[in-house]
mmCIF file of C-alpha atoms in Angstrom:
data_model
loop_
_atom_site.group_PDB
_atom_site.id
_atom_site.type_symbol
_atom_site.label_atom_id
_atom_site.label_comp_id
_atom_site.label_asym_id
_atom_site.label_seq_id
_atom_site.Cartn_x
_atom_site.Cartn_y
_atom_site.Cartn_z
ATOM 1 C CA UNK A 209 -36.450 95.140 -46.031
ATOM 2 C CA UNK A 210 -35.321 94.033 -50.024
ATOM 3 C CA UNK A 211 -35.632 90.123 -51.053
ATOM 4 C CA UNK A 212 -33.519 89.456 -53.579
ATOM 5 C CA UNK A 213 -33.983 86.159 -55.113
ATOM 6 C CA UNK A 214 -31.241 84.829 -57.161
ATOM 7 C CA UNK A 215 -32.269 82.249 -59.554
ATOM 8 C CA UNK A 216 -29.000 80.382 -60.981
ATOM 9 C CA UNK A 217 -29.973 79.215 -64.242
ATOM 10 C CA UNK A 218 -31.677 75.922 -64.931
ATOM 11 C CA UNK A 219 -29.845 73.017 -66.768
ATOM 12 C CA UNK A 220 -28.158 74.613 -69.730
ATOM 13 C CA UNK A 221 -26.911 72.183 -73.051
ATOM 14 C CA UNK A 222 -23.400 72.341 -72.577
ATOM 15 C CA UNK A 223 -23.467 70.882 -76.503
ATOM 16 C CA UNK A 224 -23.436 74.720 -77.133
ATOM 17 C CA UNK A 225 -19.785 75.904 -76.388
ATOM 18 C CA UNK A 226 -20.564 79.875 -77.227
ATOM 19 C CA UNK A 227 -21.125 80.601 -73.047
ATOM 20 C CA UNK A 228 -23.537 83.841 -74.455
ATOM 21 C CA UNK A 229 -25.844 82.117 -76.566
ATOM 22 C CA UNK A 230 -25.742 78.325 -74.681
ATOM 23 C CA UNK A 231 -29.527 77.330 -74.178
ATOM 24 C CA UNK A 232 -31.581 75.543 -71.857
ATOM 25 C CA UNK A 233 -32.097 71.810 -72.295
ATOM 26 C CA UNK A 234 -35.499 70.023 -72.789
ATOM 27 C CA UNK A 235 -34.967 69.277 -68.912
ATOM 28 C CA UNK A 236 -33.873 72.511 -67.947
ATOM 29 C CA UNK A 237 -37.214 74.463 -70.313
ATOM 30 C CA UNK A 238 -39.172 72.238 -67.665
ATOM 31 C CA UNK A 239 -37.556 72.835 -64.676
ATOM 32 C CA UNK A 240 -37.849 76.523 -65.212
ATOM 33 C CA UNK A 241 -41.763 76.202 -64.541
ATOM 34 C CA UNK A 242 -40.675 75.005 -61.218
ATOM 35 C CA UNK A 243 -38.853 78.633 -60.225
ATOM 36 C CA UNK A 244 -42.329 80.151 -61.644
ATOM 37 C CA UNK A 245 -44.202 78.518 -58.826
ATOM 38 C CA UNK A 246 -41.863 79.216 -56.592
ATOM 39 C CA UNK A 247 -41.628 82.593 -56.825
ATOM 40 C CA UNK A 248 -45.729 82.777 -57.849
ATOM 41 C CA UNK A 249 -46.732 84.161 -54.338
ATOM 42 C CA UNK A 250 -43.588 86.188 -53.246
ATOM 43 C CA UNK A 251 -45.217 89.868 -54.535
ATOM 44 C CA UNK A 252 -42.148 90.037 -57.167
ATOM 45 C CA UNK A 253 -41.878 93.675 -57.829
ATOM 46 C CA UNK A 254 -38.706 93.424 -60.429
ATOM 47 C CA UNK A 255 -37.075 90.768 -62.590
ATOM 48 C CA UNK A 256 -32.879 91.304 -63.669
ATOM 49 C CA UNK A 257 -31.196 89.176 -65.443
ATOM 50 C CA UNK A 258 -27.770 88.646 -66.942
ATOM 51 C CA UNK A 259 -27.602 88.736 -70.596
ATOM 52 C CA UNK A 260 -26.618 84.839 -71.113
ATOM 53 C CA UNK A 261 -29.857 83.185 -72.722
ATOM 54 C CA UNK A 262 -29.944 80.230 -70.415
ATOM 55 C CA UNK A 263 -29.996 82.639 -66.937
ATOM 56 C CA UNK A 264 -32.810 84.579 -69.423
ATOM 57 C CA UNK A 265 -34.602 82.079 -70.211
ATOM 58 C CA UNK A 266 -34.469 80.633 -66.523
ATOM 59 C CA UNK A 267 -37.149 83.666 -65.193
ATOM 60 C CA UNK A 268 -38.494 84.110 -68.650
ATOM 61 C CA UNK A 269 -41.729 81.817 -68.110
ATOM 62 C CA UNK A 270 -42.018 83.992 -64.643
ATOM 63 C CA UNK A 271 -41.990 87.527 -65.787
ATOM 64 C CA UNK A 272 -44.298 86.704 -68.302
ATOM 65 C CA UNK A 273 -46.830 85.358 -65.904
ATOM 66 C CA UNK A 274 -46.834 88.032 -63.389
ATOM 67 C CA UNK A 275 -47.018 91.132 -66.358
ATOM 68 C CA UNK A 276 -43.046 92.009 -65.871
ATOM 69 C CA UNK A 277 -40.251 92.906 -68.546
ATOM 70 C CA UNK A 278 -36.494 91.562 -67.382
ATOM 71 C CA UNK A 279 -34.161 93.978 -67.213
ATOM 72 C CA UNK A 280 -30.759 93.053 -68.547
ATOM 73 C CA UNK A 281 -27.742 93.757 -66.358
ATOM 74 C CA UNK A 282 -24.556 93.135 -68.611
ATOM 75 C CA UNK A 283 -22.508 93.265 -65.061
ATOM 76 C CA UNK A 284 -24.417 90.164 -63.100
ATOM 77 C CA UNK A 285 -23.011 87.566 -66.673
ATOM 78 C CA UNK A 286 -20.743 84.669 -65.226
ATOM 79 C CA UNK A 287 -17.049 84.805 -65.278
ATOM 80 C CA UNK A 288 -15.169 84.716 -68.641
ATOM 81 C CA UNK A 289 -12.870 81.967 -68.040
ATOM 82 C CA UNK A 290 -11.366 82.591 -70.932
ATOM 83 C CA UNK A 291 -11.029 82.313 -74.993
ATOM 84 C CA UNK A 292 -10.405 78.350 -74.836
ATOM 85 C CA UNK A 293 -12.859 75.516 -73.679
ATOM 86 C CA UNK A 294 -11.611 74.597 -70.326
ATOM 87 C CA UNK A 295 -11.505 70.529 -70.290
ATOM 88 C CA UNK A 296 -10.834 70.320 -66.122
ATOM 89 C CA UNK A 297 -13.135 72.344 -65.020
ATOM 90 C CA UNK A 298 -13.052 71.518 -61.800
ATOM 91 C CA UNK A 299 -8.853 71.609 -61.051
ATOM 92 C CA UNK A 300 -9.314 75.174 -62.707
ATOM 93 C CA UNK A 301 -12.504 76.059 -60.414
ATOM 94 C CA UNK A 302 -10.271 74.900 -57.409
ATOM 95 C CA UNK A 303 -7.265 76.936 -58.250
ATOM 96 C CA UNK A 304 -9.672 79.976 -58.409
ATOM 97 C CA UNK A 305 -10.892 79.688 -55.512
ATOM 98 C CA UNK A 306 -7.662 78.126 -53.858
ATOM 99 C CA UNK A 307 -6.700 81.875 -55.176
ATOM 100 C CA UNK A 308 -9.225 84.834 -55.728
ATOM 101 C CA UNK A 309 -6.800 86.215 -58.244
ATOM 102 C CA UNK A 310 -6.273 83.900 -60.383
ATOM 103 C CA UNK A 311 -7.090 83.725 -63.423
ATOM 104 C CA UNK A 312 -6.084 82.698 -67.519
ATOM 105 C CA UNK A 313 -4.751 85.750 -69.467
ATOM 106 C CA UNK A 314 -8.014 86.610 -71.369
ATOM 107 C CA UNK A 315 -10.331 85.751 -68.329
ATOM 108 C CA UNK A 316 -11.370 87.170 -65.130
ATOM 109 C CA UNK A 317 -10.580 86.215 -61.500
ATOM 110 C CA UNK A 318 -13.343 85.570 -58.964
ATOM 111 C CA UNK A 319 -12.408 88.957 -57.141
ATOM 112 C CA UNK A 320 -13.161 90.600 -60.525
ATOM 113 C CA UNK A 321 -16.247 88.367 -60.604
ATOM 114 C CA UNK A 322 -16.841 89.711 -57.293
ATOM 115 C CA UNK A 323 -16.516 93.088 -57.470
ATOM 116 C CA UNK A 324 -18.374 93.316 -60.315
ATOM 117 C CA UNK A 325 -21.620 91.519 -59.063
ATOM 118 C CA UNK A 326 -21.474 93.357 -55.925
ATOM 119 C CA UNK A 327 -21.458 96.749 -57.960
ATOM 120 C CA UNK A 328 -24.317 95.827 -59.635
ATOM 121 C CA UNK A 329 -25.883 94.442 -56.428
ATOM 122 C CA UNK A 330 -25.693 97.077 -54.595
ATOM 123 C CA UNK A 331 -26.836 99.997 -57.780
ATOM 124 C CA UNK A 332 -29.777 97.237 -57.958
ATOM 125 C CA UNK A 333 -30.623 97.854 -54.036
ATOM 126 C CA UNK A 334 -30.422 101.372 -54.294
ATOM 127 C CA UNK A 335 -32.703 101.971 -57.561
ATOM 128 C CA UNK A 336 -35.573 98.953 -55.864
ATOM 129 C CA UNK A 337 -34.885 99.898 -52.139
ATOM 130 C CA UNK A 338 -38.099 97.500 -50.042
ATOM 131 C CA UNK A 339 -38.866 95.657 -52.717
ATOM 132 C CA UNK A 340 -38.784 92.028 -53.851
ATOM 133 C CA UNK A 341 -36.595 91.129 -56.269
ATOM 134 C CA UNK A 342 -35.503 88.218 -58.664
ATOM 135 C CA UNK A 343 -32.126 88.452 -60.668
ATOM 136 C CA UNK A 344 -31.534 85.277 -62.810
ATOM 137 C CA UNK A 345 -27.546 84.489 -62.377
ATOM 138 C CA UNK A 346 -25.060 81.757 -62.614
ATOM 139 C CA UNK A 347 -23.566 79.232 -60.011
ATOM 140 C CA UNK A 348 -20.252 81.090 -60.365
ATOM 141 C CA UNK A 349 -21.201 84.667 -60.178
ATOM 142 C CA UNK A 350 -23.823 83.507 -57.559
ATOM 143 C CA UNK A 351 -21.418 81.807 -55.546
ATOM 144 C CA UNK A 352 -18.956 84.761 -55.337
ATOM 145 C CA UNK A 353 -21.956 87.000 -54.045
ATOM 146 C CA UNK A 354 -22.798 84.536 -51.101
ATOM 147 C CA UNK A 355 -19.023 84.537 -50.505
ATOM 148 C CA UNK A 356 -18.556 88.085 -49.881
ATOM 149 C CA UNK A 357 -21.288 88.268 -47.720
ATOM 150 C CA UNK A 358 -20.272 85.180 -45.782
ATOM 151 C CA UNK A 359 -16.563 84.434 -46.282
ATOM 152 C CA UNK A 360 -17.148 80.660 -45.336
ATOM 153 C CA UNK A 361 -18.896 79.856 -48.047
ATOM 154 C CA UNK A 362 -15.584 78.254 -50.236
ATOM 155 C CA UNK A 363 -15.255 75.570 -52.718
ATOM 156 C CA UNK A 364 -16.720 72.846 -51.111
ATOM 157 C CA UNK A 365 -19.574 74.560 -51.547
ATOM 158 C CA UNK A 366 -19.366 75.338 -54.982
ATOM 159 C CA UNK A 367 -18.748 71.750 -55.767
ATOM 160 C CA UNK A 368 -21.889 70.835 -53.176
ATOM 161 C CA UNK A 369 -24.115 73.445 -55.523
ATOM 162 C CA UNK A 370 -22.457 72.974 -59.218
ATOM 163 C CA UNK A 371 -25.022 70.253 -60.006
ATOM 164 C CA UNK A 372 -28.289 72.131 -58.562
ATOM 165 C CA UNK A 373 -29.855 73.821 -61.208
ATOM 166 C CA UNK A 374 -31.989 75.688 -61.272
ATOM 167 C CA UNK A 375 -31.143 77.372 -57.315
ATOM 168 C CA UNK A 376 -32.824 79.837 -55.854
ATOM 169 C CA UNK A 377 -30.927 81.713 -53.161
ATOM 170 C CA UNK A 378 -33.024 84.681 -50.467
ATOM 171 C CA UNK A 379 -30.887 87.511 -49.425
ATOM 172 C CA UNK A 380 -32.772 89.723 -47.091
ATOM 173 C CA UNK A 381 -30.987 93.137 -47.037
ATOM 174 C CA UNK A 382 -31.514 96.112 -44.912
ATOM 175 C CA UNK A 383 -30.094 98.960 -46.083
ATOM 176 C CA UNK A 384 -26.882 97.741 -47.300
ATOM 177 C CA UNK A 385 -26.366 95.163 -44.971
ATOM 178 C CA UNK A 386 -27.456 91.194 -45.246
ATOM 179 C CA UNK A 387 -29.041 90.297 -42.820
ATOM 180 C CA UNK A 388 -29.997 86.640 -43.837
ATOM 181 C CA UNK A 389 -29.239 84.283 -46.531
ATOM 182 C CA UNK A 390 -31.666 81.002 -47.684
ATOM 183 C CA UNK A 391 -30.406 78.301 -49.814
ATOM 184 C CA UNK A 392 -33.627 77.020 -51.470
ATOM 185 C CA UNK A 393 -33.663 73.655 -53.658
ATOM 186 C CA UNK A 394 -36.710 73.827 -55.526
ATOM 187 C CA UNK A 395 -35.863 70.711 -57.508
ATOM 188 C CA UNK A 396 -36.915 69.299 -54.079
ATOM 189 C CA UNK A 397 -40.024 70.928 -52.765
ATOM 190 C CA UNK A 398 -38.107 74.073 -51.820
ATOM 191 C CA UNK A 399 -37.025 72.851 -49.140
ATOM 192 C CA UNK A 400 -34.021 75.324 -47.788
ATOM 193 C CA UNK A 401 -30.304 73.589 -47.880
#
């Protein structure tokens, strides 16, 4: 059996419009100590991350306690929306997932999203095959991994998880098949969602 725990990043300062380099807040520095005791007693064998500081810095504090470098895996960033600041978010989150395909000339769709985090899923569960694993991520990216293991999960419950940060969600996989998938809140005791 592989646990994979995705950590979506902690509360990021949306001040900072460059999506690459946008940091944590005071709040979301703290709050990262929170996904360190967590994950203290889980026999972590790997950290991933995507290259975006905040997702970084989310499992930073981690790693460094328990002795382990993060490996960077370009493929798990979140979804270019595209070259311009988007000021509805949410009507343009909605039409993406209204419509896996769509998406702004310069950005990417949530299929793309999707098949890209998947690829890199699945290379990630063949290289650390029975062990436990933490890959820091972001709500979109995340969202589009629970969804193509369990088509339900929509845009309702993207808008139900946008404002949880940090998350923590447990995939259990067996060979390449989920078998089981925990929504954990740790901003409330970790109590599963």
């Amino acid at each position: 059996m592989t646990n994979v725990y995705f950590v979506r990043h902690a509360e990021p300062d949306y001040n900072v419009r460059d999506d690459f380099a946008r940091p944590l807040t005071k709040k979301g520095k703290e709050d990262a100590k929170l996904v360190s005791s967590y994950l203290s007693d889980k026999d972590i064998h790997v950290v991933i991350s995507s290259p975006y500081l905040r997702a970084i810095d989310t499992v930073k504090d981690f790693a460094g306690e328990v002795g382990l470098d993060i490996k960077i895996v370009d493929d798990f960033r979140e979804r270019k929306v595209g070259n311009v600041w988007i000021e509805d978010f949410n009507s343009f989150a909605k039409k993406q997932w209204e419509d896996f395909d769509y998406k702004l000339s310069d950005g990417e769709s949530l299929r793309e999203v999707q098949n890209r985090n998947i690829k890199a899923l699945n290379e990630v569960l063949r290289m650390y095959e029975g062990k436990n694993i933490v890959i820091g991520t972001h709500g979109t990216a995340l969202s589009t991994i629970i969804n193509y293991y369990d088509s339900t999960y929509g845009y309702d419950d993207f808008e139900r998880m946008k404002l949880i940060m940090p998350w923590i969600v447990k995939m259990q996989v067996k060979k390449d098949r989920c078998i089981n998938i925990t929504k954990i809140d740790i901003l409330n005791g970790g109590r599963s969602l």
